[in-house]
XYZ file of C-alpha atoms in Angstrom:
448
model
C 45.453 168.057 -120.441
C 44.789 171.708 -122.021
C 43.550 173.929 -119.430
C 40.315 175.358 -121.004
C 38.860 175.804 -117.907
C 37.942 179.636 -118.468
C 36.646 179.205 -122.093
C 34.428 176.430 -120.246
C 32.726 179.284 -118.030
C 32.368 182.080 -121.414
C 30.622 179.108 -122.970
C 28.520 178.806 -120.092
C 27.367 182.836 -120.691
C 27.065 182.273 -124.828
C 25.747 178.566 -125.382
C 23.518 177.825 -122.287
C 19.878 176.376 -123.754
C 18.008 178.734 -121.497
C 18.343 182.063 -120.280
C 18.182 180.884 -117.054
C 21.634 180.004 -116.655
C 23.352 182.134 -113.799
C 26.506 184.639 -113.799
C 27.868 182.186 -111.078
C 28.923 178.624 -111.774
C 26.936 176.095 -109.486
C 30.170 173.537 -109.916
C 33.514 173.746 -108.203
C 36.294 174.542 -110.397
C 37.483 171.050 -109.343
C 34.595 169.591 -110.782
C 34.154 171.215 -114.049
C 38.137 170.201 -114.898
C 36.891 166.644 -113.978
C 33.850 166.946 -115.956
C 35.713 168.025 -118.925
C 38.168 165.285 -118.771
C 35.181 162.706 -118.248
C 33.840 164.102 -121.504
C 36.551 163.944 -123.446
C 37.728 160.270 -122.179
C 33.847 159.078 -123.087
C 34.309 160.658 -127.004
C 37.645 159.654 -127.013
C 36.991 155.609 -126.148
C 33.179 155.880 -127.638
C 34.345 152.722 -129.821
C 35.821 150.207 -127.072
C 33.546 151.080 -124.388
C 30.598 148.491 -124.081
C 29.328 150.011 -120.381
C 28.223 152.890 -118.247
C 31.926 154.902 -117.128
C 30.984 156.117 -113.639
C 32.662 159.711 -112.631
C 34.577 160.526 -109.795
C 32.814 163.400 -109.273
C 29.734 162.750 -105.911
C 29.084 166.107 -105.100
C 24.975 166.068 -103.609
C 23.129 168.734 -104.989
C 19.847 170.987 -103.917
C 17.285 170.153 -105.649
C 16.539 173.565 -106.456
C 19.962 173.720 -108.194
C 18.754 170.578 -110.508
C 17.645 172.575 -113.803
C 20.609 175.338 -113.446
C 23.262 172.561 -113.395
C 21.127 170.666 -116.131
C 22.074 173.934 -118.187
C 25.355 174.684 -116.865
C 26.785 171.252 -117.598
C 24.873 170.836 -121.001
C 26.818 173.850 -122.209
C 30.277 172.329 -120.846
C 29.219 169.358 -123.224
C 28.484 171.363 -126.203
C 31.961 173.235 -125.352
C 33.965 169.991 -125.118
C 31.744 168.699 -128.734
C 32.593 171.797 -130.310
C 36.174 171.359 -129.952
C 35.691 168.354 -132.095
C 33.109 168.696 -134.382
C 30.006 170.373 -135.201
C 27.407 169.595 -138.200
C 28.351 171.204 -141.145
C 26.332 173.869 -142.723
C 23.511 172.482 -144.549
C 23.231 173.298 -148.404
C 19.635 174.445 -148.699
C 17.513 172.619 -151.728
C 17.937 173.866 -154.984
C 17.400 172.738 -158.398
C 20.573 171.117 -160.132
C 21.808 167.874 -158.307
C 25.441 168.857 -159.357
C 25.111 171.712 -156.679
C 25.180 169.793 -153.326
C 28.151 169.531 -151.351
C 29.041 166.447 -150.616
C 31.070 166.045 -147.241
C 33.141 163.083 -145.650
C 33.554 161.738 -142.374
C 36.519 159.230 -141.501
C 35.122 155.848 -139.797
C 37.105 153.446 -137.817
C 38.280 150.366 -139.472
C 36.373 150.932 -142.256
C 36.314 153.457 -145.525
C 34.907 156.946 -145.344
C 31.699 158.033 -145.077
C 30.300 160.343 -147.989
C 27.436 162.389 -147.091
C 25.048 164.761 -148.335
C 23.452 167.400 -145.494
C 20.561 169.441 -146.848
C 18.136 171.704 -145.561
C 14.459 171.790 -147.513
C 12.702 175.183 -146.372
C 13.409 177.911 -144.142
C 13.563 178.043 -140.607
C 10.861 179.525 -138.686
C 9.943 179.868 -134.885
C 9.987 176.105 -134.440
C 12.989 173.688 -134.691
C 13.688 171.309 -137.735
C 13.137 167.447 -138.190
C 16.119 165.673 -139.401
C 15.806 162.927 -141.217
C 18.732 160.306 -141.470
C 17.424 158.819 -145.293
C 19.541 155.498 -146.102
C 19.901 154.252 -149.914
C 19.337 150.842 -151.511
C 21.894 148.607 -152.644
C 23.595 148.758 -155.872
C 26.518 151.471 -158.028
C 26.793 153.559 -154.738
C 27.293 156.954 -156.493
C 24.370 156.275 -158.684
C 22.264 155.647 -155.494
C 23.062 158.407 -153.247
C 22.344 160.634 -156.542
C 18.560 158.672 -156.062
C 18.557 159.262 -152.972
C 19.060 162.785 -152.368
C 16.415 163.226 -155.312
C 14.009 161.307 -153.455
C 14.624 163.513 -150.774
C 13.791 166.830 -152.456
C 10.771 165.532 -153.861
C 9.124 163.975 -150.168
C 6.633 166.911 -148.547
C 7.933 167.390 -145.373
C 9.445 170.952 -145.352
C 11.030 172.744 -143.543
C 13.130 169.732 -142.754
C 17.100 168.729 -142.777
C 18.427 165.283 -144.281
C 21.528 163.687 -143.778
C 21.754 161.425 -146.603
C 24.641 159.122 -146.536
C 26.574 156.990 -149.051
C 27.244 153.334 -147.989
C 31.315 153.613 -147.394
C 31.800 150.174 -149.135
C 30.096 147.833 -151.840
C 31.839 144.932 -150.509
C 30.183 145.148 -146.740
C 26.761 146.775 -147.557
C 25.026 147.000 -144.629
C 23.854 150.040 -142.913
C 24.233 148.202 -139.429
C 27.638 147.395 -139.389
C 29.868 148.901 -136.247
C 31.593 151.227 -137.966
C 28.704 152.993 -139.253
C 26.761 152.400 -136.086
C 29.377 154.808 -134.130
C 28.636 157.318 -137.316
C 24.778 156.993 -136.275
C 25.956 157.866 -132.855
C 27.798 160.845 -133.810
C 24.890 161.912 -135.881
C 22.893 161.615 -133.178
C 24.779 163.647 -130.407
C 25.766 166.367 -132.873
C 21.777 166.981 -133.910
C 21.237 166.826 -130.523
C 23.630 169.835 -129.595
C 21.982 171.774 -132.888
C 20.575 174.589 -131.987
C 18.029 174.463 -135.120
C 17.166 170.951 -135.296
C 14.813 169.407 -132.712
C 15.777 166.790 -130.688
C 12.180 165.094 -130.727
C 11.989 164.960 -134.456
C 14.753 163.038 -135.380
C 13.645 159.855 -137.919
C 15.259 156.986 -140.082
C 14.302 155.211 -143.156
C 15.331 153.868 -146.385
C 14.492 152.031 -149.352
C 15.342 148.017 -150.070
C 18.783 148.017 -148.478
C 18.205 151.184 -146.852
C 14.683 149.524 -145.615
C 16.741 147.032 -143.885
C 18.921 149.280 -142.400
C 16.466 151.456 -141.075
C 14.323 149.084 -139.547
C 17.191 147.397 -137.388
C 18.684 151.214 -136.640
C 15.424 151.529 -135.268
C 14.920 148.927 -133.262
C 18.339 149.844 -132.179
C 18.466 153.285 -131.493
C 14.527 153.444 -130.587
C 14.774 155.712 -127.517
C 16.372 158.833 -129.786
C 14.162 158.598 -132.874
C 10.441 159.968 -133.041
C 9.570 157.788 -135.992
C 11.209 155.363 -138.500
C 10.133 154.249 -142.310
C 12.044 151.316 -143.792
C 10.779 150.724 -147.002
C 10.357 147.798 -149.773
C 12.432 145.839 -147.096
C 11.613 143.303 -144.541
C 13.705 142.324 -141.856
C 13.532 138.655 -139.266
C 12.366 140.120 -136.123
C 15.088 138.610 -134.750
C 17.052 141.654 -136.268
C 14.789 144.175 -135.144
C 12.706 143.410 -132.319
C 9.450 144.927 -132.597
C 9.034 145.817 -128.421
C 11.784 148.195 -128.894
C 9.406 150.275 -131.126
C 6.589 151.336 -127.718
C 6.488 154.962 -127.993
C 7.800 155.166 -131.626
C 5.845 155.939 -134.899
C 7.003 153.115 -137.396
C 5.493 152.856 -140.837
C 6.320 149.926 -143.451
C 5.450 150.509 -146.946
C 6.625 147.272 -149.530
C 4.345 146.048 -152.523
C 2.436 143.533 -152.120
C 3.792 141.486 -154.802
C 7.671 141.817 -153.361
C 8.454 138.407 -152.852
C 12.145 139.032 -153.060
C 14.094 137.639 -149.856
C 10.355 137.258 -148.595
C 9.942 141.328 -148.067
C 6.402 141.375 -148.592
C 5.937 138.235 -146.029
C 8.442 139.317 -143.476
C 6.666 142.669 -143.759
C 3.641 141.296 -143.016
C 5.464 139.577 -139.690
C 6.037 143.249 -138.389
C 2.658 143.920 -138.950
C 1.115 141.158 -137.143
C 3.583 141.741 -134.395
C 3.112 145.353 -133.956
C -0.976 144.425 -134.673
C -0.722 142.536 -131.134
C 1.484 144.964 -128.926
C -1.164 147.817 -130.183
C -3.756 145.504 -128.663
C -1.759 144.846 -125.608
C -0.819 148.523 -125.127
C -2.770 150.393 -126.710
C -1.490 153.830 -128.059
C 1.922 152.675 -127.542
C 2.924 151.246 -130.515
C 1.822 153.619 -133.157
C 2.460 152.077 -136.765
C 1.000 152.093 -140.167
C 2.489 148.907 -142.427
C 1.190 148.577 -145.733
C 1.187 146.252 -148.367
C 0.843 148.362 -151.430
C -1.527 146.645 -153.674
C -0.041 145.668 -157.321
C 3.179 146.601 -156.671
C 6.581 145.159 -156.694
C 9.923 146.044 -155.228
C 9.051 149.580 -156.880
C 6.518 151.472 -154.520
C 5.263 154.746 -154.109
C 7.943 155.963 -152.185
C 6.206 159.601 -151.271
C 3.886 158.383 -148.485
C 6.387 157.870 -145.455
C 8.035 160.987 -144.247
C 4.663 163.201 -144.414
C 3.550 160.240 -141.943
C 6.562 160.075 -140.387
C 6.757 164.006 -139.619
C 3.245 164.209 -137.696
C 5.177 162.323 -134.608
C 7.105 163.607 -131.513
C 9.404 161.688 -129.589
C 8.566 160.761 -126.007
C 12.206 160.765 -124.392
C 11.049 160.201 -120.955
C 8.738 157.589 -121.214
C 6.992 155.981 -117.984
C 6.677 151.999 -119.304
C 10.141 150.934 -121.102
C 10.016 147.348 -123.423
C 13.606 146.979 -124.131
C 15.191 143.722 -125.471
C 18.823 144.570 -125.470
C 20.216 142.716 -128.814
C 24.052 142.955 -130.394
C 24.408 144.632 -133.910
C 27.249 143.172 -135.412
C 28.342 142.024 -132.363
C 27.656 145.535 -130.329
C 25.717 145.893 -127.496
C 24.222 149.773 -126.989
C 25.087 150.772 -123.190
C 21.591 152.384 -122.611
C 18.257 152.420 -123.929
C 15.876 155.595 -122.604
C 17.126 156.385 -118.934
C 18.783 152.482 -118.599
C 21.927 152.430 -118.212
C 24.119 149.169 -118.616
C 27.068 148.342 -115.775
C 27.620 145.467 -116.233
C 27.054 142.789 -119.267
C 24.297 140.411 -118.506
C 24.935 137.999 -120.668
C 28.220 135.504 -120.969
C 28.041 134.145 -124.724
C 31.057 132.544 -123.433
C 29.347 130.345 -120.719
C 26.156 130.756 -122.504
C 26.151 131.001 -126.054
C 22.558 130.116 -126.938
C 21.672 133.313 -125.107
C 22.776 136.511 -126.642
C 20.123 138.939 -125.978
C 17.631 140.283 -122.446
C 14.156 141.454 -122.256
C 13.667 144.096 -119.542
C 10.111 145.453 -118.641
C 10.355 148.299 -116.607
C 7.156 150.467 -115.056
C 8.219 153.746 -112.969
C 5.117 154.650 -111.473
C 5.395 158.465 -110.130
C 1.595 157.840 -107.932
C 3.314 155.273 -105.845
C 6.706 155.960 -106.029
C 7.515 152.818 -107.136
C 9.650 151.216 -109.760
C 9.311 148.117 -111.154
C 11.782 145.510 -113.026
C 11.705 142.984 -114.947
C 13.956 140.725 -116.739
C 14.415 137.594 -118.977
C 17.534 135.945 -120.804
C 16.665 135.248 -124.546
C 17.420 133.192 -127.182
C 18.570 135.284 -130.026
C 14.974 134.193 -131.924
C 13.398 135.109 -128.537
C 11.758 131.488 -128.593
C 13.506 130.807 -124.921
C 14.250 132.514 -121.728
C 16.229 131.794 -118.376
C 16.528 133.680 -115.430
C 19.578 136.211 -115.286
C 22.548 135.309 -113.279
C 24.752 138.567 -113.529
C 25.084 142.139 -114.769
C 24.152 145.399 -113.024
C 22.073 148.148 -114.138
C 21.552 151.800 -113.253
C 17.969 153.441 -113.958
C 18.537 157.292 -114.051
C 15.561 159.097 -112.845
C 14.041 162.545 -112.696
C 11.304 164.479 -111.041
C 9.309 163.870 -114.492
C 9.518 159.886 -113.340
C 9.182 159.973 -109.674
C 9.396 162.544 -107.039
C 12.925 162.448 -105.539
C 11.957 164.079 -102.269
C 10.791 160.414 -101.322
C 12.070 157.302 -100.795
C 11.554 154.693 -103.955
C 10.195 151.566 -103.805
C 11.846 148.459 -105.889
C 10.011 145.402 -107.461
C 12.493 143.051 -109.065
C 11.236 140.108 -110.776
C 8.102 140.037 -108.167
C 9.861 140.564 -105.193
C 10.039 143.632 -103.411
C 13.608 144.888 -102.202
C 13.324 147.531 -100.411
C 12.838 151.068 -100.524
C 15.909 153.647 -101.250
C 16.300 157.530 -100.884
C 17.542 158.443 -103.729
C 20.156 161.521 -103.413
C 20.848 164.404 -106.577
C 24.555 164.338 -107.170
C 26.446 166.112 -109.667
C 27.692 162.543 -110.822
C 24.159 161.521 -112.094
C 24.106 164.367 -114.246
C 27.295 164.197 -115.680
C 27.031 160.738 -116.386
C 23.735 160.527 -118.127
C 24.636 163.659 -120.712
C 27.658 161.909 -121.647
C 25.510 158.579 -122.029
C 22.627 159.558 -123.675
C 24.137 163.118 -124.976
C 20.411 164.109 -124.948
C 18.781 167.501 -123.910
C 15.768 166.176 -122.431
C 18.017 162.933 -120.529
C 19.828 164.965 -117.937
C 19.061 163.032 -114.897
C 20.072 164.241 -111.270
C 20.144 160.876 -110.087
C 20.236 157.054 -110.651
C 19.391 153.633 -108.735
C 21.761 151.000 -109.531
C 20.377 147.230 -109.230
C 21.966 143.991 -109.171
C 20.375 141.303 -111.478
């Protein structure tokens, strides 16, 4: 391995995201060569792994150290990123379509991915939205040309858009695995952007790009603020509408769509999303329309102003997650959940693919509670869990860490823990979650 151990502490000094950071590394040289490697090892493998990599590195912290080392090691993340990759510079919006640069990124098994990256406005003393804008099926060049004029023409600046091309006709699907791990990069790079906020990040897309971005939400629901498929429709099955609690999701498709049933299986999401409202209310913000009249052509224009008016809430305190495969993928967290090891077997259990977890943290009482169900993958039939392990990452935001936690599993209390800061905890959730605002100085790992 390089030894880059004293560019590691300059970028300390030059890219820490506060000017709190001090002269004097908190970590052990020790540790920040382990870090580095851990980093590396968790980019390099980001395809094969399907679970939470713990580090080697236990060192207990003060927990007046906690938001110094939250710094210190975010900027030995954005070192070890940098090395790789960074977002290119965005072409800001002009007039002639000929003048945007389009750029490439290699995928694995699978053909590039074209992109356009565009910036609509100029920055000013806030931080951008990004919007990830996904095309409809059909000539690919001829759509990402739509697309990106689409783009220019939706009032939402200042904003950035990454608009991608789908890499091939033959397999086009926005949710496939090759182009998931492109969402993910797109995800940590914005993330590590200095000018794009990391609670305004959104999806959406028309027709094929409507499908996309309503499973890509449902998917990745704990890293976008808001999400606008449109003129789609997807089985719920494909998108499980729980995931979207503390997201803004709006559905626009005509009325008279009846194409693949869109305008019925739009209506699904509506009455779904209708009911969780009424269950929880203010959690599951969403405006679905049936635009009267109208076809598989809509009035695109209404989504992203919508869209832009909503913040994401990374550290919720209530988490609905039902953790689903995407062509066969399972993510290996969801918020501050972290996933150990698999709880399903779809080799000893085929008929369940999929597992509902519930989870309250309640900071007034200290107490955490869990629970969880096996699913069918139409979510028509549950069984009880028989394996996997968890970890739940915590903060001072979700309950106090000077006390001991209580744990409700499934009804039944099981005991209370102290739960100890380590340097491990921190290192392990930025290189989960590669998140800003998910930095946790400790975790409780659980048994199900």
């Amino acid at each position: 391995m390089k030894n880059y151990t004293s560019k590691i502490f300059k970028v300390i000094f030059l890219i820490g995201i506060g000017p709190s950071i001090q002269a004097q590394s908190l970590l052990h040289k020790n540790d920040l060569m382990k870090m580095e490697t851990y980093f590396d090892a968790r980019l390099a493998n980001v395809a094969a792994e399907d679970s939470l990599v713990p580090t080697s590195i236990n060192t207990k912290i003060k927990a007046t150290d906690i938001t110094a080392l939250q710094q210190e090691i975010w900027a030995v993340w954005n070192s070890v990123n940098s090395r790789r990759e960074t977002l290119p510079l965005p072409t800001q919006a002009v007039r002639g379509l000929q003048d945007y640069k389009l750029h490439q990124w290699e995928l694995v098994n699978e053909n590039p991915l074209p992109y356009y990256y565009i910036q609509k406005g100029s920055i000013g003393h806030t931080k951008l939205p990004l919007f990830l804008n996904l095309h409809g099926s059909g000539p690919k060049e001829m759509e990402l040309k739509a697309t990106l004029a689409w783009s220019l023409r939706y009032r939402d600046s200042p904003s950035r858009y990454f608009i991608p091309q789908i890499p091939n006709e033959r397999r086009y699907r926005w949710w496939l695995k090759p182009v998931q791990l492109a969402w993910e990069k797109l995800l940590r790079l914005a993330m590590l952007d200095q000018q794009i906020d990391p609670n305004a990040l959104y999806v959406m897309g028309i027709s094929e790009g409507g499908y996309g971005s309503q499973r890509l939400a449902a998917f990745y629901a704990d890293y976008f603020a808001g999400a606008g498929p449109m003129a789609g429709g997807e089985p719920l099955k494909n998108a499980p509408p729980e995931n979207f609690k503390h997201l803004a999701f709006s559905f626009q498709t005509g009325a008279n769509d009846t194409g693949f049933g869109r305008n019925k299986l739009t209506l699904s999401a509506k009455n779904a999303l209708d009911s969780l409202e009424h269950l929880f209310p203010g959690d599951f913000v969403h405006n679905i329309v049936l635009q009267e009249g109208r076809g598989h052509g809509i009035d695109y224009t209404l989504t992203s102003p919508w869209l832009v008016q909503y913040k994401r809430k990374p550290n919720p305190r209530y988490v609905n997650w039902i953790w689903f495969p995407m062509d066969g993928r399972y993510r290996k967290g969801f918020y501050n959940i972290a996933i150990e090891q698999s709880p399903v077997s779809l080799k000893d259990n085929p008929q369940y693919d999929r597992v509902r977890f519930d989870i309250d943290m309640d900071k007034a009482t200290n107490t955490i509670t869990i629970k969880t169900k096996l699913l069918n993958p139409d979510m028509t039939a549950q069984q009880a869990l028989k394996k996997g392990k968890i970890a739940i990452f915590v903060n001072n935001e979700l309950i106090d860490l000077s006390k001991k936690v209580t744990i409700i599993y499934n009804d039944k209390n099981i005991g209370q823990q102290k739960i100890v800061p380590t340097v491990s905890a921190l290192v392990e959730s930025v290189a989960l979650f590669a998140d800003p605002n998910r930095i946790y100085p400790a975790k409780i790992q659980l048994a199900l």
